[in-house]
Short mmCIF file of N, CA and C in Angstrom, two decimals:
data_model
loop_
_atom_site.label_atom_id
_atom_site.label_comp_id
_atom_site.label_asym_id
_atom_site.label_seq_id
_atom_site.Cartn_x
_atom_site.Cartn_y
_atom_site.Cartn_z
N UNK A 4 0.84 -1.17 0.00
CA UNK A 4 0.00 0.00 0.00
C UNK A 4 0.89 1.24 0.00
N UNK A 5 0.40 2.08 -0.87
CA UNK A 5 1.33 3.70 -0.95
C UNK A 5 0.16 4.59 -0.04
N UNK A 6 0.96 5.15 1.11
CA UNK A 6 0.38 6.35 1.56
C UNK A 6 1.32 7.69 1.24
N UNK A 7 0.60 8.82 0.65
CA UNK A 7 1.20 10.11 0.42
C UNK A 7 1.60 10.56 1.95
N UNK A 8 2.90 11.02 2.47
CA UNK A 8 3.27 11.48 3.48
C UNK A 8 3.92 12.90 3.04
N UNK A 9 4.15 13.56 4.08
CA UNK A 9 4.53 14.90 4.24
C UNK A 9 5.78 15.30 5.36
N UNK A 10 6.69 15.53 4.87
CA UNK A 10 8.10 15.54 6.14
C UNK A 10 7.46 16.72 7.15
N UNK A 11 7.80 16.42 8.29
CA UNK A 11 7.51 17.36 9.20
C UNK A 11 8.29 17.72 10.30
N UNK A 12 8.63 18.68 10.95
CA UNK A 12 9.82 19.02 12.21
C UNK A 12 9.38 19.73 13.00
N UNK A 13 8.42 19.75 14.04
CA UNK A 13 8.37 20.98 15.13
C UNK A 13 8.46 20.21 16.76
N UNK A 14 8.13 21.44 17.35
CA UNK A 14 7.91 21.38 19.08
C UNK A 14 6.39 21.01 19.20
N UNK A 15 6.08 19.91 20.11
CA UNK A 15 5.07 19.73 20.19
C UNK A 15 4.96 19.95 21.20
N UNK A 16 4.11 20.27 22.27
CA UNK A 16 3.68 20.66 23.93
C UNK A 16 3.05 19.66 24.39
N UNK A 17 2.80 18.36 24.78
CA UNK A 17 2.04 17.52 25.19
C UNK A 17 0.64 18.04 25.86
N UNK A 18 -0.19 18.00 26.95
CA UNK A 18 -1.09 18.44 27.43
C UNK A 18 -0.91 18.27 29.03
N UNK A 19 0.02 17.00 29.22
CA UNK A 19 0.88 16.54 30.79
C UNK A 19 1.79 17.83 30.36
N UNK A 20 2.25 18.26 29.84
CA UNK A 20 3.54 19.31 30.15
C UNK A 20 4.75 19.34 29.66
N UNK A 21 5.54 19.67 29.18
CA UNK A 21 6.92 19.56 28.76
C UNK A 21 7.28 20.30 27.37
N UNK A 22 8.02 19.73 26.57
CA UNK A 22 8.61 19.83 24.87
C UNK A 22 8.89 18.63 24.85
N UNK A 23 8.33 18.02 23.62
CA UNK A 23 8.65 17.24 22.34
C UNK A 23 9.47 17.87 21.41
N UNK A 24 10.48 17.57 20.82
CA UNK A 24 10.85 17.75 19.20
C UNK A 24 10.37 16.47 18.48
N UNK A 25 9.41 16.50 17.44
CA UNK A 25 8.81 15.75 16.79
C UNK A 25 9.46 15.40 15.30
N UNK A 26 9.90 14.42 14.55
CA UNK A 26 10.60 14.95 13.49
C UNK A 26 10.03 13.51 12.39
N UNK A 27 9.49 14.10 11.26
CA UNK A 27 9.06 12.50 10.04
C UNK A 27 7.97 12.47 9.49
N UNK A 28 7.21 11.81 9.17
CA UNK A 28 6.57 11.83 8.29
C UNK A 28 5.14 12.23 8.62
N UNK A 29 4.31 12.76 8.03
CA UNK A 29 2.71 12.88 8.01
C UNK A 29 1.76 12.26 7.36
N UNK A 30 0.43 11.61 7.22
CA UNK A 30 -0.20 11.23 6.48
C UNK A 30 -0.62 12.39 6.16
N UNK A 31 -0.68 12.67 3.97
CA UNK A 31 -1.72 13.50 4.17
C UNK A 31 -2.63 13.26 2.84
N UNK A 32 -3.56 13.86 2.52
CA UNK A 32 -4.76 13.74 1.69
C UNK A 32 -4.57 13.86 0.57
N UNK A 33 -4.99 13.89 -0.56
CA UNK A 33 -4.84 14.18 -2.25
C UNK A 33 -4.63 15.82 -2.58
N UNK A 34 -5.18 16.41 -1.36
CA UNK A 34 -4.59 18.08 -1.63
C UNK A 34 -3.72 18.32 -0.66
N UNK A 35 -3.00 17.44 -0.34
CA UNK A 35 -1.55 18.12 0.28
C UNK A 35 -1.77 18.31 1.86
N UNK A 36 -3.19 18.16 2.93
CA UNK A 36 -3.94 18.53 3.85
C UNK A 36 -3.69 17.39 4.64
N UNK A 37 -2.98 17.64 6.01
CA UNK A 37 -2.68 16.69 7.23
C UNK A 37 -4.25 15.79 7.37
N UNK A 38 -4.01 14.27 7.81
CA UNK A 38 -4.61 13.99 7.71
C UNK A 38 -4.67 13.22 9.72
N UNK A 39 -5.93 13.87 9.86
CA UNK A 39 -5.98 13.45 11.59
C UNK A 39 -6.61 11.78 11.65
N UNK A 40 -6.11 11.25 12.59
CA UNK A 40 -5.83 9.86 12.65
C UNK A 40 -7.81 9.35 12.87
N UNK A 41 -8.02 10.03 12.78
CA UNK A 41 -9.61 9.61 12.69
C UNK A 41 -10.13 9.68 11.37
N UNK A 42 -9.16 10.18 10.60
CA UNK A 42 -9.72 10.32 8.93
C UNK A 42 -8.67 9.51 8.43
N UNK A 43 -7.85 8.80 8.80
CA UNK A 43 -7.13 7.44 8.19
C UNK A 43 -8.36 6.42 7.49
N UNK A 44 -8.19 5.97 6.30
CA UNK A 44 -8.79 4.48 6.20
C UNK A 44 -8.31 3.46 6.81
N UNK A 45 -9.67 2.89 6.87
CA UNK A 45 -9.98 1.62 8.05
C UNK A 45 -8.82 0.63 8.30
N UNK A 46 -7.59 0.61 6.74
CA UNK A 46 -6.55 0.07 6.51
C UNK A 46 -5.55 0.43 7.45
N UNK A 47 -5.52 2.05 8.17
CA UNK A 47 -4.40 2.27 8.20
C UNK A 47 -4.46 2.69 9.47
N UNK A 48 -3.50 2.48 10.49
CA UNK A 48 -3.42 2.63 11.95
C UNK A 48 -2.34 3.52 12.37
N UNK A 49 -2.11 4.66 12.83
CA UNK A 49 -1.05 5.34 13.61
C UNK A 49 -1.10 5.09 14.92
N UNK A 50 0.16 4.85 15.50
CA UNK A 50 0.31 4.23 16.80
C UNK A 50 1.97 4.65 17.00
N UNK A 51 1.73 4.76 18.58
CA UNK A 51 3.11 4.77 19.27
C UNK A 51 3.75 3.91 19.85
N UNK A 52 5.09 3.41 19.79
CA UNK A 52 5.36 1.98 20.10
C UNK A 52 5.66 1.64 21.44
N UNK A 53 4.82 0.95 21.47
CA UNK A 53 4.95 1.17 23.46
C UNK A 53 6.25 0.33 24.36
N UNK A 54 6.89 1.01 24.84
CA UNK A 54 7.82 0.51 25.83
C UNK A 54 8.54 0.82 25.11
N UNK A 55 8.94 1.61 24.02
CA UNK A 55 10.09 2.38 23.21
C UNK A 55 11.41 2.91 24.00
N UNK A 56 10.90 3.53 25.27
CA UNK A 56 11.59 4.66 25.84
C UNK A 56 12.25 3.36 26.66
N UNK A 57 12.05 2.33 27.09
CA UNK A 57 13.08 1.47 27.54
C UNK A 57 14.22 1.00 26.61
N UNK A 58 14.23 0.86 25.91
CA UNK A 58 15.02 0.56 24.66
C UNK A 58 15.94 1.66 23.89
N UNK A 59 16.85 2.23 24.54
CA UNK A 59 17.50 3.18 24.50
C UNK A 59 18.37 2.35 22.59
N UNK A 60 19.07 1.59 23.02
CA UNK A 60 20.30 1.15 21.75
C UNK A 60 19.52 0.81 20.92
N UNK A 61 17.66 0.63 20.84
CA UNK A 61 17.68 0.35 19.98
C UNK A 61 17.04 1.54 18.64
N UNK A 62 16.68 2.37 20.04
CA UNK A 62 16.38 4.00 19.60
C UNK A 62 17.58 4.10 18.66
N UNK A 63 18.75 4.09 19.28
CA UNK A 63 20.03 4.81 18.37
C UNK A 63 20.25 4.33 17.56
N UNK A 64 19.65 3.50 16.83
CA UNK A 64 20.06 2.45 15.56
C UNK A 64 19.48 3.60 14.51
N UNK A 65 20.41 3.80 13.19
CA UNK A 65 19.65 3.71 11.71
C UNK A 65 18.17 3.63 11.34
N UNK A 66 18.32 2.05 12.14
CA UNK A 66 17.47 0.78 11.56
C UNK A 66 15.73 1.64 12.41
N UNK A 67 16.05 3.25 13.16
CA UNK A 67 15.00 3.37 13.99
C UNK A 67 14.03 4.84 13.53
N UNK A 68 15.08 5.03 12.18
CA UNK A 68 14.77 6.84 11.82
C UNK A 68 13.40 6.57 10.89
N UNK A 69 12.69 7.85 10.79
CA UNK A 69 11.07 7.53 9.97
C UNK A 69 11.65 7.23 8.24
N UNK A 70 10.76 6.67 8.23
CA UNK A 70 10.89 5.99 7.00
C UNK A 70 11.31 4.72 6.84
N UNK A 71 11.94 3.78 7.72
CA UNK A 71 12.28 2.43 7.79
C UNK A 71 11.49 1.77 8.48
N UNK A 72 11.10 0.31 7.63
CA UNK A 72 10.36 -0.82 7.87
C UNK A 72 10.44 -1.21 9.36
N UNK A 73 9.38 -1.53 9.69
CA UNK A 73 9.54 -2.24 11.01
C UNK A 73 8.84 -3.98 10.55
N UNK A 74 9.57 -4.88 11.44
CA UNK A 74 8.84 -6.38 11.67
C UNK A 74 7.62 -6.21 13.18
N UNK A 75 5.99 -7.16 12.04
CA UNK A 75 5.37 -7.16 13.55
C UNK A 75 5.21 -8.51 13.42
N UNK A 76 5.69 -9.15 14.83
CA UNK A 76 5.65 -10.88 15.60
C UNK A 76 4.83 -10.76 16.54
N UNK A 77 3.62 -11.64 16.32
CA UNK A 77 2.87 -12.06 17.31
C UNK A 77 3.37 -12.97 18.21
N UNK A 78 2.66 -12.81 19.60
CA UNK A 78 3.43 -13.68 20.94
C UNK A 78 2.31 -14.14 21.67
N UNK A 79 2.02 -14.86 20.98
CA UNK A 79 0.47 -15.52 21.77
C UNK A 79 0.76 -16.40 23.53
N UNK A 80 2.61 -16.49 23.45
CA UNK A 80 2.70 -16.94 24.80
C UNK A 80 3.33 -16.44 25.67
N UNK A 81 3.27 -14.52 25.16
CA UNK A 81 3.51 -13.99 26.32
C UNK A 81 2.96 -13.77 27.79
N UNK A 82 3.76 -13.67 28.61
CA UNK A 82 3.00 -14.22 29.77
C UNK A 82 1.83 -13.23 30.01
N UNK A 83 2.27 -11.77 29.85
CA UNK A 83 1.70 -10.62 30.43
C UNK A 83 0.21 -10.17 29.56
N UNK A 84 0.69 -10.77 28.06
CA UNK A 84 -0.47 -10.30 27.65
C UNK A 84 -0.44 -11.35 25.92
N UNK A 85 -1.71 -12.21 25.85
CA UNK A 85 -1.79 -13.25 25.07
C UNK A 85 -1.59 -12.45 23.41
N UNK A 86 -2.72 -11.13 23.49
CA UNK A 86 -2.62 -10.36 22.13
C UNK A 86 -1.03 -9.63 22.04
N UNK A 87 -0.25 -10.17 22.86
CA UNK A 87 1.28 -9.05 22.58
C UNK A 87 1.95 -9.56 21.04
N UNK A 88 2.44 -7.92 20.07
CA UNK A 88 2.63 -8.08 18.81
C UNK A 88 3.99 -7.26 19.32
N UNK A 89 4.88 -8.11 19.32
CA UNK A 89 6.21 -7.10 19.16
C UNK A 89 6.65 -6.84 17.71
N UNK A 90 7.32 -5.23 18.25
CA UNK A 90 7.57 -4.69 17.25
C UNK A 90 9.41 -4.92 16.56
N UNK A 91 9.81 -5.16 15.77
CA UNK A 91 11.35 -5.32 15.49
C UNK A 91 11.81 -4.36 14.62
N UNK A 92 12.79 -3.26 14.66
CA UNK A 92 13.58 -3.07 13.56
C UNK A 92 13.85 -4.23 12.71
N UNK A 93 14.03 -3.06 11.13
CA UNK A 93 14.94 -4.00 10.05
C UNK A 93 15.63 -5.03 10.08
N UNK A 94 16.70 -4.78 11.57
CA UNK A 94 18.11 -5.38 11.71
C UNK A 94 17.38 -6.55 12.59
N UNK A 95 16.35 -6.67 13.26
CA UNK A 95 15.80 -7.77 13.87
C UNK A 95 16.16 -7.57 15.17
N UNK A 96 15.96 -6.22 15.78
CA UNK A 96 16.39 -5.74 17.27
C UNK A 96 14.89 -5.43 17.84
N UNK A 97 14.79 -5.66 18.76
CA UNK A 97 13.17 -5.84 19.12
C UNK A 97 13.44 -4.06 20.17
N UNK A 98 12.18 -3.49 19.37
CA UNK A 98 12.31 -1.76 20.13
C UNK A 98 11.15 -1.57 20.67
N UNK A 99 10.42 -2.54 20.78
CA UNK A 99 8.35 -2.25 21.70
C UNK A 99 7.94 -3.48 21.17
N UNK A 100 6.67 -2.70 21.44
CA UNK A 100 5.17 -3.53 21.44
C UNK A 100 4.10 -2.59 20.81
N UNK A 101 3.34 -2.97 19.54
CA UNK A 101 2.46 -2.72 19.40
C UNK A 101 1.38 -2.58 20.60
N UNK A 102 0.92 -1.56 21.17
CA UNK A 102 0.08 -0.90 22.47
C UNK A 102 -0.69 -2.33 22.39
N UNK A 103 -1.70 -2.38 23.39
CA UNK A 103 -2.39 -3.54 24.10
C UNK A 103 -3.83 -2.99 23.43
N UNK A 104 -3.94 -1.72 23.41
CA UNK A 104 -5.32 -1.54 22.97
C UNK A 104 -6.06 -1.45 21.45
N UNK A 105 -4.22 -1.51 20.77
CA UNK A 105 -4.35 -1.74 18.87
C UNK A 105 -4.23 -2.95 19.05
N UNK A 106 -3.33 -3.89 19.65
CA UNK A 106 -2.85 -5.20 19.22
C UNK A 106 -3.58 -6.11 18.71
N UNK A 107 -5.06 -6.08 19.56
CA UNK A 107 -6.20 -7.18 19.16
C UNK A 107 -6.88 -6.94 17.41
N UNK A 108 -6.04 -5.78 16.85
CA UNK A 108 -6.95 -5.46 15.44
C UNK A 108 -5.98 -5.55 14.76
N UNK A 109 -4.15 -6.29 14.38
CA UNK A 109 -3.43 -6.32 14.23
C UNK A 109 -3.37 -7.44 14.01
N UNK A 110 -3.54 -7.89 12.51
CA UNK A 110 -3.34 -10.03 12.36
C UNK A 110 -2.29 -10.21 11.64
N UNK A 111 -1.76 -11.48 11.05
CA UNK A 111 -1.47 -11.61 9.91
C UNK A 111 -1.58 -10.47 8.99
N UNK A 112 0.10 -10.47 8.33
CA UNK A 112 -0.39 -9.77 7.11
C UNK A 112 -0.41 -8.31 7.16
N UNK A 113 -0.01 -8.14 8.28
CA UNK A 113 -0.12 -6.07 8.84
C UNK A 113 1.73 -6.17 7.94
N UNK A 114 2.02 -4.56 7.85
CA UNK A 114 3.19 -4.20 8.01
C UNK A 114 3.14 -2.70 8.26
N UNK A 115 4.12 -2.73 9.18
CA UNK A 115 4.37 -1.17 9.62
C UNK A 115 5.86 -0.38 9.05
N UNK A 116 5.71 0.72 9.31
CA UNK A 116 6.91 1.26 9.29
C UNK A 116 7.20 2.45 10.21
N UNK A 117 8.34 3.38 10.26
CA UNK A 117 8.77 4.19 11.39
C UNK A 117 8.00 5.53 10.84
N UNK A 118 7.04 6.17 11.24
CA UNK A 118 6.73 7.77 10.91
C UNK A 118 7.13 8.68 11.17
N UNK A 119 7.29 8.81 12.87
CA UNK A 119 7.86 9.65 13.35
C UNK A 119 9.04 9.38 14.39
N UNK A 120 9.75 9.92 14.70
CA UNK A 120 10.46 9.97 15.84
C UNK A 120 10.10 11.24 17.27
N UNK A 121 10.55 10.81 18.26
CA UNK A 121 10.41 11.62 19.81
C UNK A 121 11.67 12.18 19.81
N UNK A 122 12.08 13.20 20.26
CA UNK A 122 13.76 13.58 21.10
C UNK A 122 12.74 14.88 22.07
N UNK A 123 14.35 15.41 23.10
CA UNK A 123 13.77 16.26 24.12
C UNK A 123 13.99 17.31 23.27
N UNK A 124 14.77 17.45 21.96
CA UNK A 124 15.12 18.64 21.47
C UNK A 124 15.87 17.85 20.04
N UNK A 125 15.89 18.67 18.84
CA UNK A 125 16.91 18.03 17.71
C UNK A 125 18.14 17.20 17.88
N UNK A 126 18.91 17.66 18.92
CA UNK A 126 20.35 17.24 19.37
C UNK A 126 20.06 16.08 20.40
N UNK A 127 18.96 15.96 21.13
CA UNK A 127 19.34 14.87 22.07
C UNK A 127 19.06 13.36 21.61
N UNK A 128 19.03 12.30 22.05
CA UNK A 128 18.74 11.08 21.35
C UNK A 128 16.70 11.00 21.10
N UNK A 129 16.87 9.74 20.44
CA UNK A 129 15.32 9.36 20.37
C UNK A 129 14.70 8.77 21.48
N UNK A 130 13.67 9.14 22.01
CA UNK A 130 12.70 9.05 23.01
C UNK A 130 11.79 8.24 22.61
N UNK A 131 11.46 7.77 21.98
CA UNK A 131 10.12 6.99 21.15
C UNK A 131 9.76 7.46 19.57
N UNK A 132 8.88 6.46 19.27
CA UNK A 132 8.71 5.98 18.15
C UNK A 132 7.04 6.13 17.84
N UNK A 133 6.69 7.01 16.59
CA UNK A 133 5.18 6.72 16.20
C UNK A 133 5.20 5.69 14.48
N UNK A 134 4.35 4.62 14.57
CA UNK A 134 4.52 4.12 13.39
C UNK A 134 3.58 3.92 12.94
N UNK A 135 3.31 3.45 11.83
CA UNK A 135 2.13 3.72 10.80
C UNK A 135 1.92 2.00 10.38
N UNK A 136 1.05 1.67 10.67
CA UNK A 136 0.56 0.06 10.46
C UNK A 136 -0.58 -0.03 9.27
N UNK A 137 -0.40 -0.98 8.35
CA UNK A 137 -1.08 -1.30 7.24
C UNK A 137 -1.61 -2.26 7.30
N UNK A 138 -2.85 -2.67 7.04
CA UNK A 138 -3.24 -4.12 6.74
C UNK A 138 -2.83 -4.94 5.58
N UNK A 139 -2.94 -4.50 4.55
CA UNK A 139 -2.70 -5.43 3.49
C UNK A 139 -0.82 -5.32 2.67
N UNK A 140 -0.74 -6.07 3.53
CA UNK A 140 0.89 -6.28 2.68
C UNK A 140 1.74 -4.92 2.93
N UNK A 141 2.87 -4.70 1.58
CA UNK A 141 3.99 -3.75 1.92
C UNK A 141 3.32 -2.50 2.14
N UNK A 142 3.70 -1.69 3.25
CA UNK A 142 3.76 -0.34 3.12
C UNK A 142 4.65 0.80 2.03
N UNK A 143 4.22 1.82 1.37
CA UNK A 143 5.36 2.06 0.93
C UNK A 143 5.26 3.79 1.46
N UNK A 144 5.97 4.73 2.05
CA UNK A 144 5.73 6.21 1.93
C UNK A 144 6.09 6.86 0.61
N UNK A 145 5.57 7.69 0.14
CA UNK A 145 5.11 8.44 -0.73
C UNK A 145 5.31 9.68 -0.33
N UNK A 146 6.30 10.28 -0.19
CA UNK A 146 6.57 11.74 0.40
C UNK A 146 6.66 13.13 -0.68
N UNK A 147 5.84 13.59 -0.41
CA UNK A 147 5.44 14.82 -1.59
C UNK A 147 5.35 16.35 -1.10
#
């Protein structure tokens, strides 16, 4: 599947408090117009990869900047949680978990990739990960 994306770089303010530097890709529409995650088709899921921020080395990888493929492995015998879909870099370094509250709509056959990245500022490392999940087969970005 091709989604049209849009590069993007600012400060985001959370609503708990702080700065984000936000930096990667956007979904957006046939006229060029951000597209809010409630106007995604039914195909397409934005999500943040949960337990990212534990995974410091694997933040610092290449294999972690927007625009690169991610692997999703289902773990039907994890202890903590039966629907757990971990998430893998390229290189096959495991950096999260697909959240607990997407995982159950996540089968066979999804592929994701990296959208955005987290830092406290441009210069400091990556903080987490937002990625963009497809249902049917390859993802591809389309950046315009």
């Amino acid at each position: 599947m091709r989604v049209d994306v849009e590069f993007q770089e600012r400060y985001w303010y959370p609503d708990d408090g702080g700065v984000v530097w936000v930096s990667g890709y956007h979904p957006i529409d046939a006229g060029g117009r951000f597209l809010a995650r409630e106007a995604l088709p039914d195909e397409l899921i934005v999500s943040h990869v949960a337990g990212a921020v534990h995974r410091p080395e694997a933040l610092a990888s290449d294999d972690a900047a927007p625009g690169r493929p991610l692997t999703l492995r289902a773990e039907p015998d994890n202890p903590h949680d039966p629907n757990a879909v971990a998430v893998l870099l390229a290189s096959g370094e495991p950096v999260g978990y697909v959240p607990r509250d997407v995982a159950p709509l996540v089968g066979s056959g999804w592929s994701a990739v990296v959208l955005r990245e987290r830092r406290d500022s441009p210069r400091d490392p990556r903080t987490g990960l937002t990625m963009l999940l497809a249902r049917d087969g390859e993802l591809e970005l389309n950046v315009r």
